[in-house]
XYZ file of C-alpha atoms in Angstrom:
575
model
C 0.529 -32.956 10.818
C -0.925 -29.741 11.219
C -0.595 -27.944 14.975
C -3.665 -27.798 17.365
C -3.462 -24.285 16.719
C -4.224 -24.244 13.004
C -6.956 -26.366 13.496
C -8.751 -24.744 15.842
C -8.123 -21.645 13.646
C -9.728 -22.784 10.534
C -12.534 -24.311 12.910
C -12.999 -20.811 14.315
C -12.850 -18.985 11.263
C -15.801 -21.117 9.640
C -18.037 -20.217 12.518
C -17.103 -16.687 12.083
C -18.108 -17.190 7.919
C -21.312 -19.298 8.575
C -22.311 -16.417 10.808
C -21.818 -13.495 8.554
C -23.389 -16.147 5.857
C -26.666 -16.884 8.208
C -27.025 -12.549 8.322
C -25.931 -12.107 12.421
C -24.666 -9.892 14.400
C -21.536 -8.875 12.142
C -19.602 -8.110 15.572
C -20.018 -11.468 16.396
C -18.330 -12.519 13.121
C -15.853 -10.171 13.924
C -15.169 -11.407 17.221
C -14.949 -15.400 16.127
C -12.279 -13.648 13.068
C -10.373 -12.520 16.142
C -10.426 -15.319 18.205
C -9.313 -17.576 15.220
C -6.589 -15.418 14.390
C -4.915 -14.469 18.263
C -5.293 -18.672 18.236
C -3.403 -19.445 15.410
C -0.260 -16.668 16.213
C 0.052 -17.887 19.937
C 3.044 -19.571 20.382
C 1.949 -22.124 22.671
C 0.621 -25.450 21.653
C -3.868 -24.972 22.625
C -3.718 -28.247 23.366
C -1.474 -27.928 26.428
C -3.263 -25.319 27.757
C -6.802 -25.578 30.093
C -9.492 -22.999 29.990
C -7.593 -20.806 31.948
C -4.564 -20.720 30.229
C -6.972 -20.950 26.696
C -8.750 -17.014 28.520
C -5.351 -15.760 28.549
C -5.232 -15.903 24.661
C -6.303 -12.242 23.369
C -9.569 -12.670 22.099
C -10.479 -15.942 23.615
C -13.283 -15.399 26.261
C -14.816 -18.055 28.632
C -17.301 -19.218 25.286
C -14.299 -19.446 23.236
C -12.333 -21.547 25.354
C -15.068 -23.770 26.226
C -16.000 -24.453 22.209
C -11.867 -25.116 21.811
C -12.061 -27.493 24.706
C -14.682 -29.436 23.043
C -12.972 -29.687 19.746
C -9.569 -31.000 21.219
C -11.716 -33.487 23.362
C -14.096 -34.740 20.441
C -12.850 -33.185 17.625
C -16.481 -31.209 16.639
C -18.026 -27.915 17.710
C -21.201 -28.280 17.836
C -22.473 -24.769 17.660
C -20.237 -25.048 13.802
C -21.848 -28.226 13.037
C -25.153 -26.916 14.015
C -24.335 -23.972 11.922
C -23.218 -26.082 8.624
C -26.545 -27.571 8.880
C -28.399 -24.814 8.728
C -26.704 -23.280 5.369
C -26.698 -25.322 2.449
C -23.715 -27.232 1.265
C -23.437 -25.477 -1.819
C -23.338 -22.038 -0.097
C -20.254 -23.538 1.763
C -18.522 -24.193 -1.404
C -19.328 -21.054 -2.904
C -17.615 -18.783 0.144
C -14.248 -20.861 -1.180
C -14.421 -18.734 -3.986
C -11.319 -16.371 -3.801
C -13.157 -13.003 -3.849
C -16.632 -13.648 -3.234
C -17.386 -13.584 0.635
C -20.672 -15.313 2.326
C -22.997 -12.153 1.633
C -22.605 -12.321 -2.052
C -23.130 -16.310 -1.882
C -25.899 -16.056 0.373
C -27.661 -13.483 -2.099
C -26.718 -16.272 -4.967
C -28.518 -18.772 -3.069
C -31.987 -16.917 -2.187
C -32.034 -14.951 -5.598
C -30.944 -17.618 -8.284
C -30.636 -20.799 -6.025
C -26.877 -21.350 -6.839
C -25.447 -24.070 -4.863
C -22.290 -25.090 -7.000
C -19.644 -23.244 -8.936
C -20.986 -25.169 -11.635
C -24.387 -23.537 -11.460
C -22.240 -20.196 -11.032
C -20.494 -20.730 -13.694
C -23.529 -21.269 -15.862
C -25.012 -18.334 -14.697
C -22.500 -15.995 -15.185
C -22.127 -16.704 -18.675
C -25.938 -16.493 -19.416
C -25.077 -12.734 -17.901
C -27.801 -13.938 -14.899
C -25.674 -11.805 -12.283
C -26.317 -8.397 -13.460
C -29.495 -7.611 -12.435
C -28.907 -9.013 -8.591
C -28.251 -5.663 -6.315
C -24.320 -5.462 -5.899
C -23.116 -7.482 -8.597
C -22.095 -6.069 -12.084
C -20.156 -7.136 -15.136
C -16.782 -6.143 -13.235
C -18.398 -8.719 -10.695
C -18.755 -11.497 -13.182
C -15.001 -11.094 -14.080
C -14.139 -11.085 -10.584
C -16.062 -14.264 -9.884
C -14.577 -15.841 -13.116
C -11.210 -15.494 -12.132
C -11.807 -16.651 -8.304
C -13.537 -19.394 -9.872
C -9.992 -19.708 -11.728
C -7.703 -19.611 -8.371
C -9.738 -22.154 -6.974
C -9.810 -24.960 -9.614
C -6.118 -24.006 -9.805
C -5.686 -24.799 -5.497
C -7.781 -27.583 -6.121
C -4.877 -29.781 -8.294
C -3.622 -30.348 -4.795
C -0.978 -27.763 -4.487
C -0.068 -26.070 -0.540
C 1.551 -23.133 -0.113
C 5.330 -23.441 1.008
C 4.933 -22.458 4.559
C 2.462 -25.613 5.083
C 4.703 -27.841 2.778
C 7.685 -26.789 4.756
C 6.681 -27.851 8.054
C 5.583 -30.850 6.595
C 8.584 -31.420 5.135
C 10.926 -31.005 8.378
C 8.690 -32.952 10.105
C 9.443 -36.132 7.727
C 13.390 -35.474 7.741
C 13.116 -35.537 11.296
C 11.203 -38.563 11.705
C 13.100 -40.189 9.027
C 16.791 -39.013 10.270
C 16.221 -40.885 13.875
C 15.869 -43.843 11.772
C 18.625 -46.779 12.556
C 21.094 -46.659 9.389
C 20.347 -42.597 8.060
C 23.326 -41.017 6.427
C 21.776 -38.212 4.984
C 18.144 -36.678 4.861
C 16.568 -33.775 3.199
C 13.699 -32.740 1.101
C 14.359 -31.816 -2.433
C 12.571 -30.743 -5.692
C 10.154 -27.700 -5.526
C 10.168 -27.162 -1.733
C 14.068 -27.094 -1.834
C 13.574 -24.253 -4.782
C 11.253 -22.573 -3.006
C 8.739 -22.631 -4.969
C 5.651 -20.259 -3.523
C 3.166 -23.656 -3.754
C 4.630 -27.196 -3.604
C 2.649 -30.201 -5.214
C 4.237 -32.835 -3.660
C 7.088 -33.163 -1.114
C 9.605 -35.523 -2.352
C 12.342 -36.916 0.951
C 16.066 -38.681 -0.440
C 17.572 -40.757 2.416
C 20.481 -41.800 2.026
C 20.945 -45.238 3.439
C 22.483 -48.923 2.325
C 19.176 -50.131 3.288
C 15.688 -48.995 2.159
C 13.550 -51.412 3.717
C 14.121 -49.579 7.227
C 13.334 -46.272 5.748
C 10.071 -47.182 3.885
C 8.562 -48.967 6.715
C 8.837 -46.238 9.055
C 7.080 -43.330 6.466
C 4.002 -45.607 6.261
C 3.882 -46.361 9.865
C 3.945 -42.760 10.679
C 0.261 -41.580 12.721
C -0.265 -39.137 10.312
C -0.136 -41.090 7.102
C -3.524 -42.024 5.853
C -3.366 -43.736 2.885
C 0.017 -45.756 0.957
C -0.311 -45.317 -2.507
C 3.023 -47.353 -3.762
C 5.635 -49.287 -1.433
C 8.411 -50.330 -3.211
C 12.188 -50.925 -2.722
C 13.511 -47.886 -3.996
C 10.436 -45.291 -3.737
C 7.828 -45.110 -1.515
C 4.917 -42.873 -2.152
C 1.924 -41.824 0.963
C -0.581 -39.460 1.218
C -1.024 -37.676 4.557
C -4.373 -37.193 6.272
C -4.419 -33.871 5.135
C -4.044 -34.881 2.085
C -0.498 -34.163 1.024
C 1.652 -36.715 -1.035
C 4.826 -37.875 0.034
C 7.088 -39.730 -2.195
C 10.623 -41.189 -0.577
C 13.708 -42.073 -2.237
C 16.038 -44.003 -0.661
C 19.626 -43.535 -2.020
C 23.059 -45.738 -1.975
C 25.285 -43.066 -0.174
C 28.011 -42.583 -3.040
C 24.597 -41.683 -5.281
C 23.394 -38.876 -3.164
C 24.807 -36.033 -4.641
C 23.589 -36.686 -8.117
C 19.859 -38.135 -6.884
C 19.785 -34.729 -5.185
C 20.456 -33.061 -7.939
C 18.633 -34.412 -10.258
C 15.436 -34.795 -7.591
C 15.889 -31.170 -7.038
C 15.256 -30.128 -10.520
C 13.384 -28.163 -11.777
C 12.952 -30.272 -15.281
C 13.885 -27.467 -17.471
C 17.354 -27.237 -15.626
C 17.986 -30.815 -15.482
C 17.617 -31.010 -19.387
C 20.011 -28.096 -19.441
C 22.937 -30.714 -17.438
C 22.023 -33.317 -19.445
C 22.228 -31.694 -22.859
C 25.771 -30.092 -21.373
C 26.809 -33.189 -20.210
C 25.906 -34.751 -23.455
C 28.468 -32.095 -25.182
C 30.745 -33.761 -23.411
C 30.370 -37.653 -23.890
C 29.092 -38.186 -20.250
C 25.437 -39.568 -19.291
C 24.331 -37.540 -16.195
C 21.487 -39.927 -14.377
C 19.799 -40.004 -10.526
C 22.372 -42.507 -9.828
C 26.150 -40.286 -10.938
C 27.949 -38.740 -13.777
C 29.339 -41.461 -16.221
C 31.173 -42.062 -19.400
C 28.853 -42.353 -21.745
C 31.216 -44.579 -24.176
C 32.378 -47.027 -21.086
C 29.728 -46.665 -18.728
C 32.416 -45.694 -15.928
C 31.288 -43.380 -13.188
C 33.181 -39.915 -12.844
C 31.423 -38.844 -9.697
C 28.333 -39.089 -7.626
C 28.840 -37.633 -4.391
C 28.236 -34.573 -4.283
C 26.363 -31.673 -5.800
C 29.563 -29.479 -6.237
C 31.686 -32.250 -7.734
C 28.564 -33.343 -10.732
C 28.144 -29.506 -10.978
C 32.102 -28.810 -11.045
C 32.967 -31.839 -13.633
C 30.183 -30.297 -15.821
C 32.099 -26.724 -16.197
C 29.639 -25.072 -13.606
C 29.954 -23.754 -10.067
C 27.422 -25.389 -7.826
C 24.448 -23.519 -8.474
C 21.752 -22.265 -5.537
C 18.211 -24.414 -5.810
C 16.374 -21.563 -6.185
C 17.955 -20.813 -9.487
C 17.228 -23.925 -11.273
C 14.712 -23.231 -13.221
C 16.213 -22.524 -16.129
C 16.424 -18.432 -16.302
C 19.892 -18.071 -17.625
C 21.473 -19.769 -14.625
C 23.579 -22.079 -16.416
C 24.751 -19.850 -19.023
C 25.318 -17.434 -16.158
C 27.555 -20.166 -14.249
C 29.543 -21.393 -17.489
C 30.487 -17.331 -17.725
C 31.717 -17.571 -13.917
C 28.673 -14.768 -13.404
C 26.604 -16.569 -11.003
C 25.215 -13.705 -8.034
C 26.226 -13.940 -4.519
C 22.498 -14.335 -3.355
C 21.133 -13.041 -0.247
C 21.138 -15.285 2.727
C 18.881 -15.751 5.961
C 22.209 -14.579 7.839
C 22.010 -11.820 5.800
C 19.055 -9.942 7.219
C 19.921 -7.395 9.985
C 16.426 -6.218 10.384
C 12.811 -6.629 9.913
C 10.825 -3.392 8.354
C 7.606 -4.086 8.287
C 5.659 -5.570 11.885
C 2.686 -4.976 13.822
C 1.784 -4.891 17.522
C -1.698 -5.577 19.771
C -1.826 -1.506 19.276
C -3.536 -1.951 15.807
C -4.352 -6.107 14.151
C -1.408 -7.475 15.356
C -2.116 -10.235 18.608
C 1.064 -9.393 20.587
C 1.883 -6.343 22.916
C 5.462 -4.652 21.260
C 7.141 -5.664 24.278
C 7.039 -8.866 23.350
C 7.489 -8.594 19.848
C 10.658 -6.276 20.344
C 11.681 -9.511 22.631
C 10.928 -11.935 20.074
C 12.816 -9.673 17.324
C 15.522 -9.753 19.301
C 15.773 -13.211 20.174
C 16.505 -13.532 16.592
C 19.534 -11.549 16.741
C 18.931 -8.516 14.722
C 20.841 -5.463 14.827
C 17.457 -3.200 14.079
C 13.841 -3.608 14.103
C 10.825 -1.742 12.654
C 6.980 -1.270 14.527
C 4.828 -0.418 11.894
C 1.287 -0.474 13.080
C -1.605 0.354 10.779
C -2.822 4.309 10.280
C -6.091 5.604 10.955
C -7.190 5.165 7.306
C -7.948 1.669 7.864
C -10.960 2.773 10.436
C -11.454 -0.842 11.769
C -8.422 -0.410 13.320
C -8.856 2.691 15.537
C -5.641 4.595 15.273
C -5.140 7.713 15.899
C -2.344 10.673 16.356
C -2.309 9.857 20.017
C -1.853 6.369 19.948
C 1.160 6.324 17.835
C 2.979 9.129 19.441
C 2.218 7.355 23.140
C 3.410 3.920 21.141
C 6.695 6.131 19.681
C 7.196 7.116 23.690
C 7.430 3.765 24.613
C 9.616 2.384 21.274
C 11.735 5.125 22.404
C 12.117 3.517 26.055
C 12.583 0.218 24.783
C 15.425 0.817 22.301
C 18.573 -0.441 22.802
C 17.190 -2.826 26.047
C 17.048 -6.178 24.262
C 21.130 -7.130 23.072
C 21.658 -3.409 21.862
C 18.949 -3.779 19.184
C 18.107 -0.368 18.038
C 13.998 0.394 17.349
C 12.973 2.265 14.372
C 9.209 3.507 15.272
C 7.276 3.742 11.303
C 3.977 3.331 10.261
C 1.893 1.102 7.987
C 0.194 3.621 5.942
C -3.248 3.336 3.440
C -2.495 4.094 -0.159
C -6.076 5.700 -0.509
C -7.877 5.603 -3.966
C -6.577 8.727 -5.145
C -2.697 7.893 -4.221
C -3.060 9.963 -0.663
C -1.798 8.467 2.519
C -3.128 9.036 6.372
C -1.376 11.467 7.829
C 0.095 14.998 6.600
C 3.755 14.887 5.524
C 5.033 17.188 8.325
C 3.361 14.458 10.326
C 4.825 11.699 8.818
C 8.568 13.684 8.893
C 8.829 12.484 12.315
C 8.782 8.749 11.603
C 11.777 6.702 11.561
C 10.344 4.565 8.209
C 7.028 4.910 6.365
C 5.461 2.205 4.929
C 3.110 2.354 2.066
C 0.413 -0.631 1.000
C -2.798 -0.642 -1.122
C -5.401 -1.865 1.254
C -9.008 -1.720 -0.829
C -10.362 -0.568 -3.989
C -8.392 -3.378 -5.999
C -10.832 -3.201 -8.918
C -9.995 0.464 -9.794
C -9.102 0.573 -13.618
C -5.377 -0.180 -14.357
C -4.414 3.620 -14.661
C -6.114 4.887 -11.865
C -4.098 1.704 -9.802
C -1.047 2.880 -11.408
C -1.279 6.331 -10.793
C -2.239 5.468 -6.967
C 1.484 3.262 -6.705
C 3.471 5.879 -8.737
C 1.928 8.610 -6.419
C 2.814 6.905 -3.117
C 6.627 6.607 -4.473
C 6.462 9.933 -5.165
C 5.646 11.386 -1.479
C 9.610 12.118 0.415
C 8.420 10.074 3.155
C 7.397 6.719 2.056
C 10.762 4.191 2.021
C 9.095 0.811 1.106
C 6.170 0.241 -0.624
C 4.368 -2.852 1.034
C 2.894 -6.101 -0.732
C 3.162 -4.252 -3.852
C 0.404 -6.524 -6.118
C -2.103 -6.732 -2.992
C -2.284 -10.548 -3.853
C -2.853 -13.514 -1.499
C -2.202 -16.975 -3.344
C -5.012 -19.093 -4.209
C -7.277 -16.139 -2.731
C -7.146 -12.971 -4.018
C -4.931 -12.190 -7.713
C -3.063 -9.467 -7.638
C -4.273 -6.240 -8.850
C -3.715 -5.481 -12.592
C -1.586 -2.003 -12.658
C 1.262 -1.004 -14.780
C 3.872 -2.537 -12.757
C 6.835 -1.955 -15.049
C 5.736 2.140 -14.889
C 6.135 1.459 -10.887
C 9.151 -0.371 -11.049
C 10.782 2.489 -13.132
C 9.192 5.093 -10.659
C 10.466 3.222 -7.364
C 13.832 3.440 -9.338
C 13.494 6.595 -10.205
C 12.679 8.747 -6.475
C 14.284 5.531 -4.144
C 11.622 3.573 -3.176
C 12.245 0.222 -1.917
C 9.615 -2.572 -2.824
C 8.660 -4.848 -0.150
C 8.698 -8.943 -0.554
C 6.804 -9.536 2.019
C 7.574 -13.081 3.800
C 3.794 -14.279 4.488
C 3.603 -17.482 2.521
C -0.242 -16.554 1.324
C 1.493 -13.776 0.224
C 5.279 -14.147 -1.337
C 4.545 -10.306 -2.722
C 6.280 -9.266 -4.996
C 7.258 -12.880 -6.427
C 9.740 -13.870 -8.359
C 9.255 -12.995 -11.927
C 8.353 -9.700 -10.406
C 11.429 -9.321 -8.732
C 13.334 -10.489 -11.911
C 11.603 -7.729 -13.491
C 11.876 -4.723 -11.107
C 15.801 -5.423 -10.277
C 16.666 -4.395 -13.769
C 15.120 -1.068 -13.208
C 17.739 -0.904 -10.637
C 15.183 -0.995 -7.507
C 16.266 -1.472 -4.254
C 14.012 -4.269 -2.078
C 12.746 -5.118 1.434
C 12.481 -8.414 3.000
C 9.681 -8.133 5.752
C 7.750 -10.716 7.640
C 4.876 -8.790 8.085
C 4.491 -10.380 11.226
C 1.127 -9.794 13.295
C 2.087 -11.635 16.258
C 5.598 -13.331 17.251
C 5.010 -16.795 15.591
C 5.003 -14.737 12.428
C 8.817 -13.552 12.733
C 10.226 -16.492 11.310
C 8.311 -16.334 8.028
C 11.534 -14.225 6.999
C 12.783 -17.275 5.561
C 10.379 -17.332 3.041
C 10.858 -13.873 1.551
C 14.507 -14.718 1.944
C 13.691 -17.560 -0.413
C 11.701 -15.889 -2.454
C 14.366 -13.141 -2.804
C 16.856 -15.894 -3.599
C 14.843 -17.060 -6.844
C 14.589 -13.520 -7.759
C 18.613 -13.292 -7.969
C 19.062 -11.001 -5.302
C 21.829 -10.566 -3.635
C 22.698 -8.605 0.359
C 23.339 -5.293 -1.730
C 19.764 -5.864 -3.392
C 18.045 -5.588 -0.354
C 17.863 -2.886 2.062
C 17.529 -4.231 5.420
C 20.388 -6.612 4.437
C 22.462 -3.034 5.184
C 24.310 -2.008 8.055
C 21.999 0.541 10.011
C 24.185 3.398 9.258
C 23.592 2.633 5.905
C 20.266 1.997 6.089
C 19.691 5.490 7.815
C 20.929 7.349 5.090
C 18.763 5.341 2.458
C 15.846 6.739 4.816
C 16.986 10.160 5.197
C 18.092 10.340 1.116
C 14.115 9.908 0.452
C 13.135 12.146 2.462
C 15.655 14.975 1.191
């Protein structure tokens, strides 16, 4: 089910890690990174393209596209599997480890002769590590938890953007089938959850047999690990579980319901329905005395005969939401339709893999009123910026704004948070930016006051509106790092500093406790996509989701604002 393009990607991006592991030419390794990234943000399906239309990709040369040729014709590259064989298995599995990189594994192969996380394990605790050049007690914690993040990926759980895909994919396959009423995902992936186990599809139909037949006949499915009347259960080829329920049509508001969850919550409308001598199942709301059903059909009439409004998915999990609907206090949460802007994107100028023409174009295919460029700044030296380059790239935002259906261009800057809390450029420099941007970049490990201090310091500078993937972490890669995050909340409060949840689904940064957490400060938040190359725009609906389970609502979040509005936020910090 995955796209040619993510294939290819991953394909790519091994070769560029059995390179670096092997000890060549690190711009090499570099230039495979590249190549596997411009593939998987280009909007066009690789496998519709030749080897011309494959050159055209940025970063895809003539050996490139002949190596992506081969692997959509045989489904190998044979320079990777040439590669694999020449580093040992166990090195492979090593580099999975969130955190280590192939170096490090490579030096735990030649020095100790690690090949498992087993042996790893092992050797950490003996305290083996320490005396390898590079490595350190702070390393052996490191390793532990990657260790950690990995068994934790490994109990089969995807990160929503994958699971959603998947997901639409099935409704739409399942929807042209001859008898659908209804069709949707529910349980985690309908609450948004940041990783999904499995992906559970209702139908409703008045016959199943239809329904079940077509998910295991599907090209994708590799395995059926229950067919029954009433729930069918497959595993993809990518391994991904897929249970569907097929419902009687005057059931489906209940079975979605209750298949929505989470379990917490549905114990909540049981136990209230309970209070009330009703029996709330999958199948409708009943008497409990006579056994006659009250109502079925919808979500809003089970919620409404309990005492409740209908309550959002992404609250049910049992924070307070159905005390907080029983007062009438439920929030107005913030919508996709909501967002007016995007904050936080980056252009071919810097790491993005699209000129900003065409991301301003694809920004404003979207329909919004505003949109931010916020390449990288020259702190981050790999990516070459300099004073020049962003006041030539403000020249042309300039030109652009207003071209594409009156959306206005705000021209800001990613910048470093350095170790010591500095940033780039000077502040009379910075002055001149529509929006500064502020993200922790490196030096994760630093000790949990000096990572504190560094946040609190970058709220503190007039100039910085947002501060960007506030915990630095990437799910099942990289933890987030450990600072004092209610002393930044309070400070982001405190001098009007928004906090970013950025929308990349390895990201999902801040989260949802976090947001919980950081809205009773009274902080103000950003929804950004982050986006490095147009494909990436529409990730938007996974910060919106993730905004939705942290209760926020269109006031919450700052590019949810008219512009005017939104202007004098800007200008207020900078005062």
């Amino acid at each position: 089910m995955a796209r040619a393009n993510d294939q290819v990607e991953a394909m790519l991006q091994e070769y560029a890690d059995l390179i670096a592991i092997r000890g060549g030419e690190a711009f090499k390794a570099r230039a495979y990174e590249k190549a596997a990234r411009a593939v998987g943000g280009h909007p066009q399906d690789v496998a519709t393209l030749d080897a011309e239309g494959l050159r055209e990709i940025p970063g895809v040369g003539r050996s490139v596209a002949d190596k992506i040729l081969e692997y959509l014709r045989t489904g190998r590259m044979t320079v990777v599997d040439e590669a694999r064989a020449a580093v040992p298995a166990g090195v492979r599995e090593l580099i999975a480890i969130p955190g280590l990189g192939p170096r490090k594994a490579m030096v735990l192969y030649e020095e100790l002769g690690i090949t498992s996380v087993d042996q790893l394990l092992e050797a950490v605790h003996q305290e083996r590590l320490r005396d390898l050049k590079g490595f350190g007690e702070r390393t052996e914690d490191n390793i532990l938890h990657g260790i950690s993040l990995l068994q934790k990926a490994g109990e089969g759980r995807i990160l929503l953007g994958a699971a959603m895909d998947a997901a639409e994919q099935l409704v739409a396959e399942l929807s042209a089938v001859r008898g659908c009423i209804r069709c949707t995902y529910a349980g985690s992936l309908r609450r948004m959850r940041e990783t999904i186990g499995d992906i559970d599809i209702l139908v409703a139909a008045r016959r199943p047999a239809p329904f079940m037949e077509a998910l295991t006949s599907l090209p994708y499915v590799a395995e059926v690990i229950a067919h029954g009347e009433k729930k069918t259960s497959v595993r993809t080829a990518t391994g991904l579980q897929v249970d569907l329920r097929v419902l009687p049509p005057a059931s489906w508001g209940a079975g979605l319901q209750y298949f929505t969850g989470s379990r917490a919550h549905n114990i909540r409308t049981r136990e209230l329905a309970v209070r009330q001598g009703l029996k709330l199942s999958e199948y409708g709301l009943f008497d409990a005395e006579s056994g006659e059903s009250i109502t079925s059909e919808t979500e809003e009439s089970v919620y409404e005969r309990l005492g409740l409004p209908w309550i959002p998915p992404a609250l049910r999990e049992d924070r307070g939401e159905i005390a907080a609907g029983l007062r009438g206090e439920l929030p107005d949460l913030l919508e996709d339709k909501d967002i007016r802007g995007d904050l936080h994107t980056h252009t071919d100028l810097t790491d993005g893999l699209a000129p900003l023409e065409d991301m301003v174009a694809a920004a404003a295919a979207r329909g919004y009123a505003y949109y931010a460029v916020t390449d990288h700044a020259p702190d981050l030296s790999m990516q070459r910026m300099t004073s020049e380059k962003i006041l030539a790239q403000r020249e042309r935002v300039r030109e652009l704004d207003g071209r594409h259906r009156r959306m206005r261009l705000l021209h800001g800057t990613e910048l470093n948070i350095g170790p010591d809390g500095s940033l780039d450029w000077p502040d009379e420099f910075l002055a001149d930016f529509d929006l500064c941007v502020a993200s922790v970049h490196s030096h994760f490990n630093q000790s949990r006051q000096d990572l504190t201090h560094r946040l609190i310091r970058a709220c503190e500078n007039p100039h910085v509106a947002v501060i960007g993937h506030p915990t630095t972490r990437r799910i099942g890669k990289r933890p987030g790092i450990d600072a004092d995050f209610d002393a930044v909340f309070e400070a982001c409060a405190r001098t009007g500093t928004a906090l970013e949840i950025n929308a990349h689904p390895e990201r999902l940064d801040l989260c949802d406790e976090d947001i919980l957490r950081a809205k009773r400060y009274g902080v103000k938040f950003a929804v950004n996509s982050d986006a490095h190359a147009t494909t990436h725009l529409p990730y938007m609906r996974y910060g919106v989701g993730t905004a939705r389970r942290g209760w926020l609502t269109a006031d919450d979040v700052i590019n949810a604002w008219p512009l005017t509005r939104l202007r004098r936020f800007l200008a207020g910090k900078a005062a």
